[in-house]
Amino acid sequence: MCRLHDCPGLDDNQAVTSEHEQFMVEALAQARLARDAGEVPIGAVVVLAGEVVGRGFNGPISRTDPTAHAEIVAIREAATAIGNYRLTGATLYVTIEPCLMCAGAFVHARIGTVVYGAQEPRTGALESTVRAAELPGHNHRVQVLGGILADDCRALMQTFFKERRSPRRDAGAASGSGLQAPGAVGSGADD
């Protein structure tokens, strides 16, 4: 677990004040690994009984796998670590609001709570475009908490896409982030 004085994803001028923030700092560290690998910088950690049991960062490009979202990678690692595909009672921390595919995985894995950083207004499926955790017919309900270190999560995405656009290094580079500053209007990020 990340401690106040030793958080690998935390800038020197930031203070961690809650357990949710501590684990989001770990998810931000994973997001930076994605960024460094040329992937959209989204990171996730799965926590069970106060311990990180799974980590993941976006990898669809490098893994040639459209399902290799940070959340899915972290869930797979957690399931392997505990030896069970059910992660009952686990909390998943992710830097950006998850998509519909990932929301479905939370239900199947029996994740108890999803804590995310910044909203994703174009494809976010927990609050922005649909409330997937509340859809009728699911045999499991996931609790949702958004906005934890949202500014840090949003800034990482915005910086990544700003750097990708100028100068454009690759004609096939990912489209720009639409993650806006609070109160702004626009489209969302791709992951």
mmCIF file of C-alpha atoms in Angstrom:
data_model
loop_
_atom_site.group_PDB
_atom_site.id
_atom_site.type_symbol
_atom_site.label_atom_id
_atom_site.label_comp_id
_atom_site.label_asym_id
_atom_site.label_seq_id
_atom_site.Cartn_x
_atom_site.Cartn_y
_atom_site.Cartn_z
ATOM 1 C CA MET A 1 0.000 0.000 0.000
ATOM 2 C CA CYS A 2 1.176 3.501 -0.788
ATOM 3 C CA ARG A 3 2.261 5.439 2.316
ATOM 4 C CA LEU A 4 2.035 9.204 2.712
ATOM 5 C CA HIS A 5 5.802 9.647 2.577
ATOM 6 C CA ASP A 6 6.530 7.118 -0.181
ATOM 7 C CA CYS A 7 4.058 7.331 -3.058
ATOM 8 C CA PRO A 8 5.645 6.550 -6.451
ATOM 9 C CA GLY A 9 2.968 8.360 -8.482
ATOM 10 C CA LEU A 10 2.748 11.460 -6.288
ATOM 11 C CA ASP A 11 4.346 14.796 -7.111
ATOM 12 C CA ASP A 12 6.361 16.427 -4.324
ATOM 13 C CA ASN A 13 3.796 19.182 -3.767
ATOM 14 C CA GLN A 14 0.810 16.832 -3.343
ATOM 15 C CA ALA A 15 -0.520 15.488 -0.085
ATOM 16 C CA VAL A 16 -2.431 12.231 0.149
ATOM 17 C CA THR A 17 -5.303 12.526 2.586
ATOM 18 C CA SER A 18 -7.380 9.361 2.202
ATOM 19 C CA GLU A 19 -7.058 5.677 1.477
ATOM 20 C CA HIS A 20 -8.875 6.247 -1.824
ATOM 21 C CA GLU A 21 -6.278 8.851 -2.777
ATOM 22 C CA GLN A 22 -3.428 6.532 -1.776
ATOM 23 C CA PHE A 23 -4.653 3.798 -4.096
ATOM 24 C CA MET A 24 -5.453 6.295 -6.866
ATOM 25 C CA VAL A 25 -1.830 7.418 -6.668
ATOM 26 C CA GLU A 26 -0.879 3.805 -7.398
ATOM 27 C CA ALA A 27 -3.285 3.778 -10.359
ATOM 28 C CA LEU A 28 -1.672 7.013 -11.593
ATOM 29 C CA ALA A 29 1.731 5.312 -11.447
ATOM 30 C CA GLN A 30 0.299 2.582 -13.701
ATOM 31 C CA ALA A 31 -1.092 5.250 -16.046
ATOM 32 C CA ARG A 32 2.383 6.736 -16.371
ATOM 33 C CA LEU A 33 3.679 3.300 -17.397
ATOM 34 C CA ALA A 34 1.048 3.259 -20.148
ATOM 35 C CA ARG A 35 2.105 6.732 -21.259
ATOM 36 C CA ASP A 36 5.750 5.707 -21.329
ATOM 37 C CA ALA A 37 4.804 2.713 -23.506
ATOM 38 C CA GLY A 38 2.990 4.986 -25.974
ATOM 39 C CA GLU A 39 -0.454 3.856 -24.796
ATOM 40 C CA VAL A 40 -3.321 6.079 -23.671
ATOM 41 C CA PRO A 41 -2.353 6.777 -20.031
ATOM 42 C CA ILE A 42 -4.949 4.938 -18.003
ATOM 43 C CA GLY A 43 -3.970 2.868 -14.987
ATOM 44 C CA ALA A 44 -5.802 0.642 -12.529
ATOM 45 C CA VAL A 45 -5.241 -1.332 -9.347
ATOM 46 C CA VAL A 46 -7.454 -3.923 -7.642
ATOM 47 C CA VAL A 47 -7.456 -3.836 -3.846
ATOM 48 C CA LEU A 48 -8.693 -6.657 -1.641
ATOM 49 C CA ALA A 49 -8.493 -6.547 2.156
ATOM 50 C CA GLY A 50 -6.361 -3.393 2.002
ATOM 51 C CA GLU A 51 -3.725 -4.890 -0.312
ATOM 52 C CA VAL A 52 -3.120 -4.371 -4.024
ATOM 53 C CA VAL A 53 -3.684 -7.766 -5.669
ATOM 54 C CA GLY A 54 -3.727 -6.625 -9.298
ATOM 55 C CA ARG A 55 -2.191 -3.832 -11.357
ATOM 56 C CA GLY A 56 -2.730 -2.851 -14.938
ATOM 57 C CA PHE A 57 -2.234 -0.160 -17.505
ATOM 58 C CA ASN A 58 -3.664 0.326 -20.958
ATOM 59 C CA GLY A 59 -2.145 -1.999 -23.540
ATOM 60 C CA PRO A 60 -4.422 -2.386 -26.584
ATOM 61 C CA ILE A 61 -1.746 -1.136 -28.991
ATOM 62 C CA SER A 62 1.270 -3.027 -27.653
ATOM 63 C CA ARG A 63 -0.683 -6.218 -26.957
ATOM 64 C CA THR A 64 -2.701 -6.036 -30.184
ATOM 65 C CA ASP A 65 -5.718 -6.639 -27.975
ATOM 66 C CA PRO A 66 -8.726 -4.326 -27.951
ATOM 67 C CA THR A 67 -9.726 -5.717 -24.544
ATOM 68 C CA ALA A 68 -6.394 -4.850 -22.877
ATOM 69 C CA HIS A 69 -7.800 -1.870 -20.999
ATOM 70 C CA ALA A 70 -6.118 -1.065 -17.691
ATOM 71 C CA GLU A 71 -9.114 -2.343 -15.724
ATOM 72 C CA ILE A 72 -9.222 -5.697 -17.544
ATOM 73 C CA VAL A 73 -5.464 -6.202 -17.149
ATOM 74 C CA ALA A 74 -5.691 -5.441 -13.405
ATOM 75 C CA ILE A 75 -8.708 -7.750 -12.962
ATOM 76 C CA ARG A 76 -6.912 -10.592 -14.760
ATOM 77 C CA GLU A 77 -3.832 -10.162 -12.576
ATOM 78 C CA ALA A 78 -5.935 -10.019 -9.397
ATOM 79 C CA ALA A 79 -7.912 -13.141 -10.318
ATOM 80 C CA THR A 80 -4.682 -15.019 -11.005
ATOM 81 C CA ALA A 81 -3.131 -13.768 -7.749
ATOM 82 C CA ILE A 82 -6.011 -14.950 -5.567
ATOM 83 C CA GLY A 83 -6.808 -18.038 -7.626
ATOM 84 C CA ASN A 84 -10.439 -17.141 -8.252
ATOM 85 C CA TYR A 85 -12.267 -15.344 -11.044
ATOM 86 C CA ARG A 86 -14.629 -13.855 -8.472
ATOM 87 C CA LEU A 87 -13.157 -10.794 -6.791
ATOM 88 C CA THR A 88 -15.963 -10.427 -4.279
ATOM 89 C CA GLY A 89 -15.480 -7.403 -2.070
ATOM 90 C CA ALA A 90 -12.595 -5.984 -4.117
ATOM 91 C CA THR A 91 -12.247 -2.303 -4.946
ATOM 92 C CA LEU A 92 -10.933 -1.309 -8.355
ATOM 93 C CA TYR A 93 -9.226 2.079 -8.685
ATOM 94 C CA VAL A 94 -8.892 3.516 -12.187
ATOM 95 C CA THR A 95 -7.709 6.916 -13.344
ATOM 96 C CA ILE A 96 -10.448 7.515 -15.952
ATOM 97 C CA GLU A 97 -14.139 6.582 -15.851
ATOM 98 C CA PRO A 98 -14.449 3.059 -17.324
ATOM 99 C CA CYS A 99 -16.119 2.109 -20.592
ATOM 100 C CA LEU A 100 -19.072 -0.251 -21.027
ATOM 101 C CA MET A 101 -16.863 -3.298 -21.689
ATOM 102 C CA CYS A 102 -15.013 -2.763 -18.427
ATOM 103 C CA ALA A 103 -18.262 -2.155 -16.535
ATOM 104 C CA GLY A 104 -19.455 -5.581 -17.712
ATOM 105 C CA ALA A 105 -16.238 -7.139 -16.444
ATOM 106 C CA PHE A 106 -16.839 -5.595 -13.002
ATOM 107 C CA VAL A 107 -20.214 -7.332 -12.792
ATOM 108 C CA HIS A 108 -18.808 -10.708 -13.887
ATOM 109 C CA ALA A 109 -15.847 -10.431 -11.496
ATOM 110 C CA ARG A 110 -18.132 -9.322 -8.642
ATOM 111 C CA ILE A 111 -16.044 -6.207 -7.967
ATOM 112 C CA GLY A 112 -17.609 -4.485 -4.960
ATOM 113 C CA THR A 113 -16.628 -0.876 -5.641
ATOM 114 C CA VAL A 114 -15.124 1.070 -8.528
ATOM 115 C CA VAL A 115 -13.327 4.299 -7.678
ATOM 116 C CA TYR A 116 -12.304 6.453 -10.622
ATOM 117 C CA GLY A 117 -10.492 9.732 -11.102
ATOM 118 C CA ALA A 118 -11.698 11.873 -14.010
ATOM 119 C CA GLN A 119 -14.992 11.513 -15.843
ATOM 120 C CA GLU A 120 -14.863 10.426 -19.480
ATOM 121 C CA PRO A 121 -17.726 12.300 -21.142
ATOM 122 C CA ARG A 122 -17.678 10.397 -24.439
ATOM 123 C CA THR A 123 -17.314 6.737 -23.436
ATOM 124 C CA GLY A 124 -17.544 6.699 -19.640
ATOM 125 C CA ALA A 125 -20.169 4.134 -18.739
ATOM 126 C CA LEU A 126 -20.579 4.518 -14.988
ATOM 127 C CA GLU A 127 -21.938 8.056 -14.887
ATOM 128 C CA SER A 128 -21.237 10.034 -18.069
ATOM 129 C CA THR A 129 -23.047 8.237 -20.921
ATOM 130 C CA VAL A 130 -24.851 5.435 -19.105
ATOM 131 C CA ARG A 131 -25.066 4.179 -15.548
ATOM 132 C CA ALA A 132 -24.008 0.635 -16.358
ATOM 133 C CA ALA A 133 -23.663 -0.367 -12.706
ATOM 134 C CA GLU A 134 -27.387 0.336 -12.292
ATOM 135 C CA LEU A 135 -28.718 -1.491 -15.365
ATOM 136 C CA PRO A 136 -31.666 -3.772 -14.589
ATOM 137 C CA GLY A 137 -31.114 -7.472 -14.943
ATOM 138 C CA HIS A 138 -27.599 -7.550 -13.490
ATOM 139 C CA ASN A 139 -27.198 -10.144 -10.773
ATOM 140 C CA HIS A 140 -24.547 -8.000 -9.054
ATOM 141 C CA ARG A 141 -24.408 -4.319 -8.135
ATOM 142 C CA VAL A 142 -21.185 -2.325 -8.175
ATOM 143 C CA GLN A 143 -20.793 0.750 -5.992
ATOM 144 C CA VAL A 144 -19.281 3.741 -7.839
ATOM 145 C CA LEU A 145 -17.263 6.676 -6.527
ATOM 146 C CA GLY A 146 -15.839 9.231 -8.950
ATOM 147 C CA GLY A 147 -13.664 12.313 -8.739
ATOM 148 C CA ILE A 148 -10.749 11.006 -6.658
ATOM 149 C CA LEU A 149 -7.641 12.989 -7.711
ATOM 150 C CA ALA A 150 -9.633 13.946 -10.808
ATOM 151 C CA ASP A 151 -7.449 16.939 -11.672
ATOM 152 C CA ASP A 152 -4.279 14.812 -11.646
ATOM 153 C CA CYS A 153 -5.911 12.066 -13.724
ATOM 154 C CA ARG A 154 -7.320 14.554 -16.226
ATOM 155 C CA ALA A 155 -4.030 16.465 -16.497
ATOM 156 C CA LEU A 156 -2.092 13.288 -17.330
ATOM 157 C CA MET A 157 -4.487 12.548 -20.209
ATOM 158 C CA GLN A 158 -4.536 16.108 -21.501
ATOM 159 C CA THR A 159 -0.755 16.389 -21.442
ATOM 160 C CA PHE A 160 -0.385 13.061 -23.233
ATOM 161 C CA PHE A 161 -2.661 14.091 -26.105
ATOM 162 C CA LYS A 162 -1.214 17.600 -26.314
ATOM 163 C CA GLU A 163 2.263 16.088 -26.714
ATOM 164 C CA ARG A 164 0.974 13.585 -29.298
ATOM 165 C CA ARG A 165 -0.534 16.365 -31.422
ATOM 166 C CA SER A 166 2.440 18.704 -31.473
ATOM 167 C CA PRO A 167 4.495 17.689 -33.313
ATOM 168 C CA ARG A 168 2.614 14.633 -34.508
ATOM 169 C CA ARG A 169 5.082 11.765 -34.324
ATOM 170 C CA ASP A 170 2.962 9.225 -36.110
ATOM 171 C CA ALA A 171 0.237 9.629 -38.714
ATOM 172 C CA GLY A 172 -1.649 6.769 -37.032
ATOM 173 C CA ALA A 173 -1.483 8.281 -33.537
ATOM 174 C CA ALA A 174 -4.487 8.054 -31.250
ATOM 175 C CA SER A 175 -7.117 10.753 -31.478
ATOM 176 C CA GLY A 176 -7.076 13.604 -29.017
ATOM 177 C CA SER A 177 -8.436 13.628 -25.522
ATOM 178 C CA GLY A 178 -11.667 15.389 -24.994
ATOM 179 C CA LEU A 179 -11.284 15.311 -21.219
ATOM 180 C CA GLN A 180 -12.080 18.861 -20.288
ATOM 181 C CA ALA A 181 -11.301 21.048 -17.385
ATOM 182 C CA PRO A 182 -14.177 21.182 -14.907
ATOM 183 C CA GLY A 183 -17.158 22.962 -16.447
ATOM 184 C CA ALA A 184 -15.938 22.703 -20.059
ATOM 185 C CA VAL A 185 -17.934 21.034 -22.846
ATOM 186 C CA GLY A 186 -16.539 18.591 -25.438
ATOM 187 C CA SER A 187 -15.914 14.966 -26.321
ATOM 188 C CA GLY A 188 -13.968 12.339 -24.372
ATOM 189 C CA ALA A 189 -10.780 10.316 -24.557
ATOM 190 C CA ASP A 190 -10.101 7.110 -26.388
ATOM 191 C CA ASP A 191 -8.794 4.112 -24.444
#
